[in-house]
Coordinates of C-alpha atoms and ligand atoms in Angstrom, one line a residue:
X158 CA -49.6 42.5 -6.1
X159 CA -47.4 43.8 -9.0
X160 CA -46.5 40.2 -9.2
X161 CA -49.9 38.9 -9.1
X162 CA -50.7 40.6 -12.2
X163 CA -48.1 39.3 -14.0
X164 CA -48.3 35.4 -13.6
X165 CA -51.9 35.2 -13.1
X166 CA -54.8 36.0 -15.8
X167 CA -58.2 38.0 -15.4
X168 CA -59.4 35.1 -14.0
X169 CA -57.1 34.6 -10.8
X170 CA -55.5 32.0 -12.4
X171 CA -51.8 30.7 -12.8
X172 CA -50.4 32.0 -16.5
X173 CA -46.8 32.5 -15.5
X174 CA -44.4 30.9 -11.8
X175 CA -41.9 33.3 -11.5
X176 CA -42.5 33.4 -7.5
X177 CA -44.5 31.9 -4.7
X178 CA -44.9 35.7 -3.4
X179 CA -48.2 36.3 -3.5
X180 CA -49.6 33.6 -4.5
X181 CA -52.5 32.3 -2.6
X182 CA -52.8 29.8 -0.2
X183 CA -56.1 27.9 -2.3
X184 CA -53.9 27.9 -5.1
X185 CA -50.2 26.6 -3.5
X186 CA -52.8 23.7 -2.0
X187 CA -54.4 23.0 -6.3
X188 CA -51.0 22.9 -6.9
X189 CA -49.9 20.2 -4.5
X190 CA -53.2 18.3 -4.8
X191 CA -52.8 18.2 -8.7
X192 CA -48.7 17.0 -8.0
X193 CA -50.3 14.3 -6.1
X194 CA -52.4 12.5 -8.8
X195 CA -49.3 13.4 -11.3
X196 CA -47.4 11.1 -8.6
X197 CA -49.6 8.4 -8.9
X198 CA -48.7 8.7 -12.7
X199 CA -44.9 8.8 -12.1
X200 CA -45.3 5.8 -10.3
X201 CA -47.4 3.5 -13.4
X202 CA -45.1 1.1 -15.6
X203 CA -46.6 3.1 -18.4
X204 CA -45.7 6.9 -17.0
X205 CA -47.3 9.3 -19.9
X206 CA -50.5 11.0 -19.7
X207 CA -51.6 13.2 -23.2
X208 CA -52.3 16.7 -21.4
X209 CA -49.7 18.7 -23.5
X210 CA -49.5 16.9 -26.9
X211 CA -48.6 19.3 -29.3
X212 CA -47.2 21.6 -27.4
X213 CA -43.6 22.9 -27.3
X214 CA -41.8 23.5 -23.9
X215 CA -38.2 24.8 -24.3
X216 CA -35.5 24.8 -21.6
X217 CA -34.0 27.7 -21.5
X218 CA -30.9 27.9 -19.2
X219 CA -28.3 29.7 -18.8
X220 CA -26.8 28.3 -15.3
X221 CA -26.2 24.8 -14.8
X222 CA -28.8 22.3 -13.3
X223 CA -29.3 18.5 -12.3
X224 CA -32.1 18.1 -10.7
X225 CA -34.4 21.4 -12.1
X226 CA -33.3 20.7 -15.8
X227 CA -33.9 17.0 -15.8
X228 CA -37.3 16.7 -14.1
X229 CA -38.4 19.5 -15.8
X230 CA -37.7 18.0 -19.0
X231 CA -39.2 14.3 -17.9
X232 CA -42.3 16.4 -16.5
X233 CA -42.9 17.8 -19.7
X234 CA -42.2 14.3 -21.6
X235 CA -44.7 12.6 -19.1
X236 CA -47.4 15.1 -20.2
X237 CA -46.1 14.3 -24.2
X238 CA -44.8 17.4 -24.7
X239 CA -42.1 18.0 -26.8
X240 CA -39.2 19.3 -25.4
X241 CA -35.9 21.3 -26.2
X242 CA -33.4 21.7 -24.0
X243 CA -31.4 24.9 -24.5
X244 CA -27.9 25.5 -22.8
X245 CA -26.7 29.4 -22.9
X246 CA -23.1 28.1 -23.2
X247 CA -23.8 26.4 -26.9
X248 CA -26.4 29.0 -27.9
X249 CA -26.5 32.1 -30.1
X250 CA -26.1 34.2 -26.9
X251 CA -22.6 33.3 -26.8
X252 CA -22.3 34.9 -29.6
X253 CA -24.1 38.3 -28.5
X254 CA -27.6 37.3 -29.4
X255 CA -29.6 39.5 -26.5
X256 CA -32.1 37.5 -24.2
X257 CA -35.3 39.4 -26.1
X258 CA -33.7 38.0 -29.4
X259 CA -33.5 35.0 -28.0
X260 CA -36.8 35.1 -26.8
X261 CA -38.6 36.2 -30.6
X262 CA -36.5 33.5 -32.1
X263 CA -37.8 30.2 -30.4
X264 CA -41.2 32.3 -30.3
X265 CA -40.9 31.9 -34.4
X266 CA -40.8 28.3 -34.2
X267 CA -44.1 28.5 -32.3
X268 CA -42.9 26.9 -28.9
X269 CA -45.6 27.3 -26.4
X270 CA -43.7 27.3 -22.8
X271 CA -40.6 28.9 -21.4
X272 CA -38.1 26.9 -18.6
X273 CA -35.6 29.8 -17.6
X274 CA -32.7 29.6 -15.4
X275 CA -30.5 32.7 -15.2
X276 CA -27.9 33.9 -12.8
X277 CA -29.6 37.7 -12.7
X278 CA -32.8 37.9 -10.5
X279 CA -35.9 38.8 -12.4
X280 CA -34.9 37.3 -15.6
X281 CA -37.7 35.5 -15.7
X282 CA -40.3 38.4 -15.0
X283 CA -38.6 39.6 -17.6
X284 CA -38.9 37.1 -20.5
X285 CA -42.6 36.9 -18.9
X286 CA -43.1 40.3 -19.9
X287 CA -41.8 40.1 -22.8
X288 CA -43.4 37.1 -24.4
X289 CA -46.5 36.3 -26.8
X290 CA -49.8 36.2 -24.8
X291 CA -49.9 32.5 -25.6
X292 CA -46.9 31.6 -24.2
X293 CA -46.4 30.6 -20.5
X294 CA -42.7 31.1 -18.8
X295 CA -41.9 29.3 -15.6
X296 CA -39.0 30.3 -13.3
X297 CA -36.6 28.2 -12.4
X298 CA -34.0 29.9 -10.4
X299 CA -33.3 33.5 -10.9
X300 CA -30.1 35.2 -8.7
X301 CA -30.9 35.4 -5.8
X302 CA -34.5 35.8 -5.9
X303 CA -36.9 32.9 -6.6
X304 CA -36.6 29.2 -7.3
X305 CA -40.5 29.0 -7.2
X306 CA -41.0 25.0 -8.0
X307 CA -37.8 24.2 -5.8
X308 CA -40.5 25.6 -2.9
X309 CA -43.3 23.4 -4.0
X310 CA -41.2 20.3 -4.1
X311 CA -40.3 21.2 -0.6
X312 CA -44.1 21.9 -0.1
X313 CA -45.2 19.1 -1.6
X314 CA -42.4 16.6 0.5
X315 CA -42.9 18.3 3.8
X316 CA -46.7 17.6 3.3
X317 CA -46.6 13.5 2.7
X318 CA -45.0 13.2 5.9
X319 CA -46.4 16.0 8.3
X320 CA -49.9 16.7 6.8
X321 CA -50.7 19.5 8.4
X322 CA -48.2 22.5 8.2
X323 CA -50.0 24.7 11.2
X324 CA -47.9 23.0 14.2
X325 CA -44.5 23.2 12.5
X326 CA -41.2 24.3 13.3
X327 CA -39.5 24.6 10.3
X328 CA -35.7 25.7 10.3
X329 CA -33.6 26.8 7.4
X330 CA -29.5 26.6 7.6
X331 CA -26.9 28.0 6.4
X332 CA -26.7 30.5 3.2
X333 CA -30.3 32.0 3.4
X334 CA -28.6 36.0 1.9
X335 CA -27.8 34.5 -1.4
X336 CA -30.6 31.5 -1.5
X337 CA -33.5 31.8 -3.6
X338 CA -34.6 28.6 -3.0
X339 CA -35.1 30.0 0.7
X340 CA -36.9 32.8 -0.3
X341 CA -39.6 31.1 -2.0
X342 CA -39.8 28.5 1.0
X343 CA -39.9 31.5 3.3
X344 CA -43.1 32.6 1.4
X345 CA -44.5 29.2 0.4
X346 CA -44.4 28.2 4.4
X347 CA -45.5 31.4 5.6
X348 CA -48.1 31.5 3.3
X349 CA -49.1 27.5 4.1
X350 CA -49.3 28.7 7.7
X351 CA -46.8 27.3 9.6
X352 CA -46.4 28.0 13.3
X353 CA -42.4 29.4 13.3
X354 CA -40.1 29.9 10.3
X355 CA -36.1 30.1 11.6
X356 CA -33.2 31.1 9.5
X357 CA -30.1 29.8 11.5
X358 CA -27.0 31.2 9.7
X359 CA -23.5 32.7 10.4
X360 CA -24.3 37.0 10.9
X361 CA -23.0 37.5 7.4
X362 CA -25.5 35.2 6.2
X363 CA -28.6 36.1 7.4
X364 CA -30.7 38.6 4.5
X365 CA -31.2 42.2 5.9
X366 CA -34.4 43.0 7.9
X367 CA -35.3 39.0 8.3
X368 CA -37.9 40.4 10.5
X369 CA -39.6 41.9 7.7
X370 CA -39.5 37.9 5.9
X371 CA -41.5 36.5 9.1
X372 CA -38.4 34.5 10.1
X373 CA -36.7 34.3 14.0
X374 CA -33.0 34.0 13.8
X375 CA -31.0 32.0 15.0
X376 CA -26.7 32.3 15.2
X377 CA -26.7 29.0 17.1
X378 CA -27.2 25.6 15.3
X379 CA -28.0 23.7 18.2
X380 CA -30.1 26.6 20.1
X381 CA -32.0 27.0 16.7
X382 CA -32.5 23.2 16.2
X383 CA -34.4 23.0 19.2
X384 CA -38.5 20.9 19.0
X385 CA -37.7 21.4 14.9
X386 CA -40.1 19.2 12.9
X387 CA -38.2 20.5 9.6
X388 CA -34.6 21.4 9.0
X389 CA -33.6 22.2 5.6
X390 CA -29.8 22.4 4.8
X391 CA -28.6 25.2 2.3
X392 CA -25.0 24.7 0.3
X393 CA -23.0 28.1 0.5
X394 CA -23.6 29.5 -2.9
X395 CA -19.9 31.0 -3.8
X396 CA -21.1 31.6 -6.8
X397 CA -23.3 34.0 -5.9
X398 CA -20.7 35.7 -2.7
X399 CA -18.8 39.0 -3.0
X400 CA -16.2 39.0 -1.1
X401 CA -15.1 36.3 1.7
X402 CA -18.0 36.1 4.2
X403 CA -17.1 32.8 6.6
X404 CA -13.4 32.7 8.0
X405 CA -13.0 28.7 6.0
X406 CA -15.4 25.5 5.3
X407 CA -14.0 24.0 8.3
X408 CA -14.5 26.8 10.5
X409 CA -18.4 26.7 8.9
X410 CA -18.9 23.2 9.6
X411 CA -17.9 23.1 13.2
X412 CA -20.6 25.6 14.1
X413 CA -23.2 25.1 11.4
X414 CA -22.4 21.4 10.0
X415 CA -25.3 19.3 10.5
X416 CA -24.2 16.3 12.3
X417 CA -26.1 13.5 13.9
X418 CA -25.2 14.8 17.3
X419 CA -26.8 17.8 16.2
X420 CA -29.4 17.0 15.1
X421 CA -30.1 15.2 18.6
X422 CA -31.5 18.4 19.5
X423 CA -34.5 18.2 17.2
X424 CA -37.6 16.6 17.4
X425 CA -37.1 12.8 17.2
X426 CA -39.1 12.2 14.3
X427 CA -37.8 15.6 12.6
X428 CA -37.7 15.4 8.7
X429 CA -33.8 16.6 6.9
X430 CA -34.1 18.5 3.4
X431 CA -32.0 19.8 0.8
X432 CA -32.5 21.3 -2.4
X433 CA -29.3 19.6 -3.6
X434 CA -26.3 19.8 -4.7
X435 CA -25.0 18.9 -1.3
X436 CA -22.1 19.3 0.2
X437 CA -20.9 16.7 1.9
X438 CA -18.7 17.7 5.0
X439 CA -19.4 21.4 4.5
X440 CA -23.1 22.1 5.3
X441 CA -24.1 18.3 6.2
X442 CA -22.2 15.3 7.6
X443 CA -22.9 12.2 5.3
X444 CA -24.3 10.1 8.0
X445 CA -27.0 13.0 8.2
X446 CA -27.6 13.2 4.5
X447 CA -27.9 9.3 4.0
X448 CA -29.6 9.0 7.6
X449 CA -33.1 7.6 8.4
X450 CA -34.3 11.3 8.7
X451 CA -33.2 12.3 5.2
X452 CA -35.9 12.9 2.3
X453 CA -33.0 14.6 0.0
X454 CA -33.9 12.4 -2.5
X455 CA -37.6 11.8 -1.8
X456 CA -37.3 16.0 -2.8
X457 CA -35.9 15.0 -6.0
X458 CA -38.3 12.0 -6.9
X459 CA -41.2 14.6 -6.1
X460 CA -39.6 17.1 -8.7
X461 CA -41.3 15.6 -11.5
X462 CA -44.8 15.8 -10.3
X463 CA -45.2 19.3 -8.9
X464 CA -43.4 20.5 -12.4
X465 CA -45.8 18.3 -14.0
X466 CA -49.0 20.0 -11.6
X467 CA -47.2 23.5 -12.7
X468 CA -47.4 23.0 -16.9
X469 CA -50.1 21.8 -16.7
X470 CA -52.0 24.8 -14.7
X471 CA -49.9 27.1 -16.6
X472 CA -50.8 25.8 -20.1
X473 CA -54.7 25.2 -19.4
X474 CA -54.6 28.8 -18.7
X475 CA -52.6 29.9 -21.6
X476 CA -55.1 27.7 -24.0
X477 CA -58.0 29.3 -22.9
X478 CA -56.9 33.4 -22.4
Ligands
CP642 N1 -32.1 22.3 -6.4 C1 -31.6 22.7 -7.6 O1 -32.0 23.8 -8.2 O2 -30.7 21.9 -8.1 P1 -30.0 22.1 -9.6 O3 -29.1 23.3 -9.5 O4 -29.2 20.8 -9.8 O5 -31.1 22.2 -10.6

């Protein structure tokens, strides 16, 4: 509820995405339904629509990206935006600058909507707090916490094949303590209403009380893979690890590699995910990730239009508050 108040205004409605917790169900579904006419405009030979001319939407990030950075940056070209992309590594804040100068200085040159990535969680809540009352801040990817439109894309992809989420099994592999893209899918499916939510994971990387997240583990890959509709791969995040928590990457593979043998034990028409980067030989055997059951880069394509469907809710509200 604390976070309610932040990212939405008086009105219930999205300001702010720092996290899918939450958020309600009638709004993850506007969401998903507004990605899917901003799809149909990713998909014209002329793929611009005029919703944000005028406005200013900066990247802000201070962790690398691929896929968040660029379709975040073609979303807000696509709604003629005009965008600047701001890495932390050739900034003023290598220099000392703090996050709230930052934050005053690009709010000078009257920019109208934050992108932040940042390795420590609630970075984004607090730029959000921080920030004139016309300007909106979306997170994407703070520490371990949140990676809010990673979710939706996942949402959005699960949803063009399977339609309905209330008779799915959906399983999550591999590094779910230090994922925050699995924390917002944890809540976004929850909240969607999904029969079962697994985490299958190594006992050093499962989150504490997973009980308390909704989720059944799993320590088995192939007991845990069992009448799956959904499995969605997780990279280990090292960058993120304190200390070593899996004896080596082979070791992990053999008992938590998906491989197409594996993934045998599945549903037959079971989807494969992956917020990317992957791994290749570590969390997911190539013939997996390039398979007929892959959507990896279905996720990505559909990156663009839910971050389109999120500036624009988040902007319509900032006009009008
Ligand atoms: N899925 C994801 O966040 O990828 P990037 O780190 O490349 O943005």
């Amino acid at each position: 509820m604390m976070k309610d108040r932040i990212q939405l205004d008086k009105q219930g409605r999205l300001r702010h995405l720092l996290t899918i917790e939450g958020l309600r169900r009638e709004m993850l579904v506007e969401l998903l339904d507004t990605a899917e006419s901003f799809a149909e405009v990713t998909e014209r030979s002329v793929k611009k629509v005029p919703l944000l001319r005028g406005k200013t939407i900066v990247n802000l990030f201070f962790e690398n990206s691929t896929r968040t950075r660029t379709t975040f940056e073609l979303a807000a070209k696509r709604l003629s935006a005009d965008v600047i992309n701001i890495n932390a590594t050739t900034s003023a804040t290598s220099k000392g600058e703090t996050l709230l100068d930052t934050l005053h200085t690009l709010e000078a040159m009257h920019c109208d909507m934050f992108v932040v990535r940042h390795p420590d969680s609630g970075a984004a809540h607090f730029i959000a707090r921080h920030a004139a009352s016309h300007v909106s801040v979306i997170n994407a990817g703070d520490g371990r916490h949140a990676h809010p439109t990673q979710a939706l894309l996942d949402m959005f992809t699960i949803r063009r094949h399977k339609h309905d989420f209330h008779p799915l099994i959906v399983a999550i592999v591999g590094d779910v303590l230090h994922s925050r893209v699995a924390r917002s899918q944890i809540h976004a499916l929850s909240t969607l209403g999904v029969q079962e939510i697994r985490v299958i994971a190594p006992r050093t990387l499962v989150p504490p009380e997973p009980a308390s997240l909704g989720v059944h583990v799993y320590h088995d890959l192939e007991r845990g893979l069992r009448n799956v509709d959904v499995v969605i791969m997780l990279r280990l995040q090292y960058e993120r690890m304190q200390g070593a928590l899996l004896p080596s990457e082979h070791e992990y593979y053999r008992l938590f590699g998906l491989t197409e043998e594996r993934l045998a034990c599945a549903r037959d028409d079971v989807l494969v995910m992956h917020p990317g980067p992957i791994n290749r030989g570590v969390e997911i055997a190539s013939s997996v990730a390039d398979g007929p059951h892959s959507l990896i880069l279905q996720q990505v394509t559909h990156g663009t239009a839910v971050r389109m469907a999120v500036m624009s809710h988040a902007m319509r509200t900032g006009e009008s508050s």
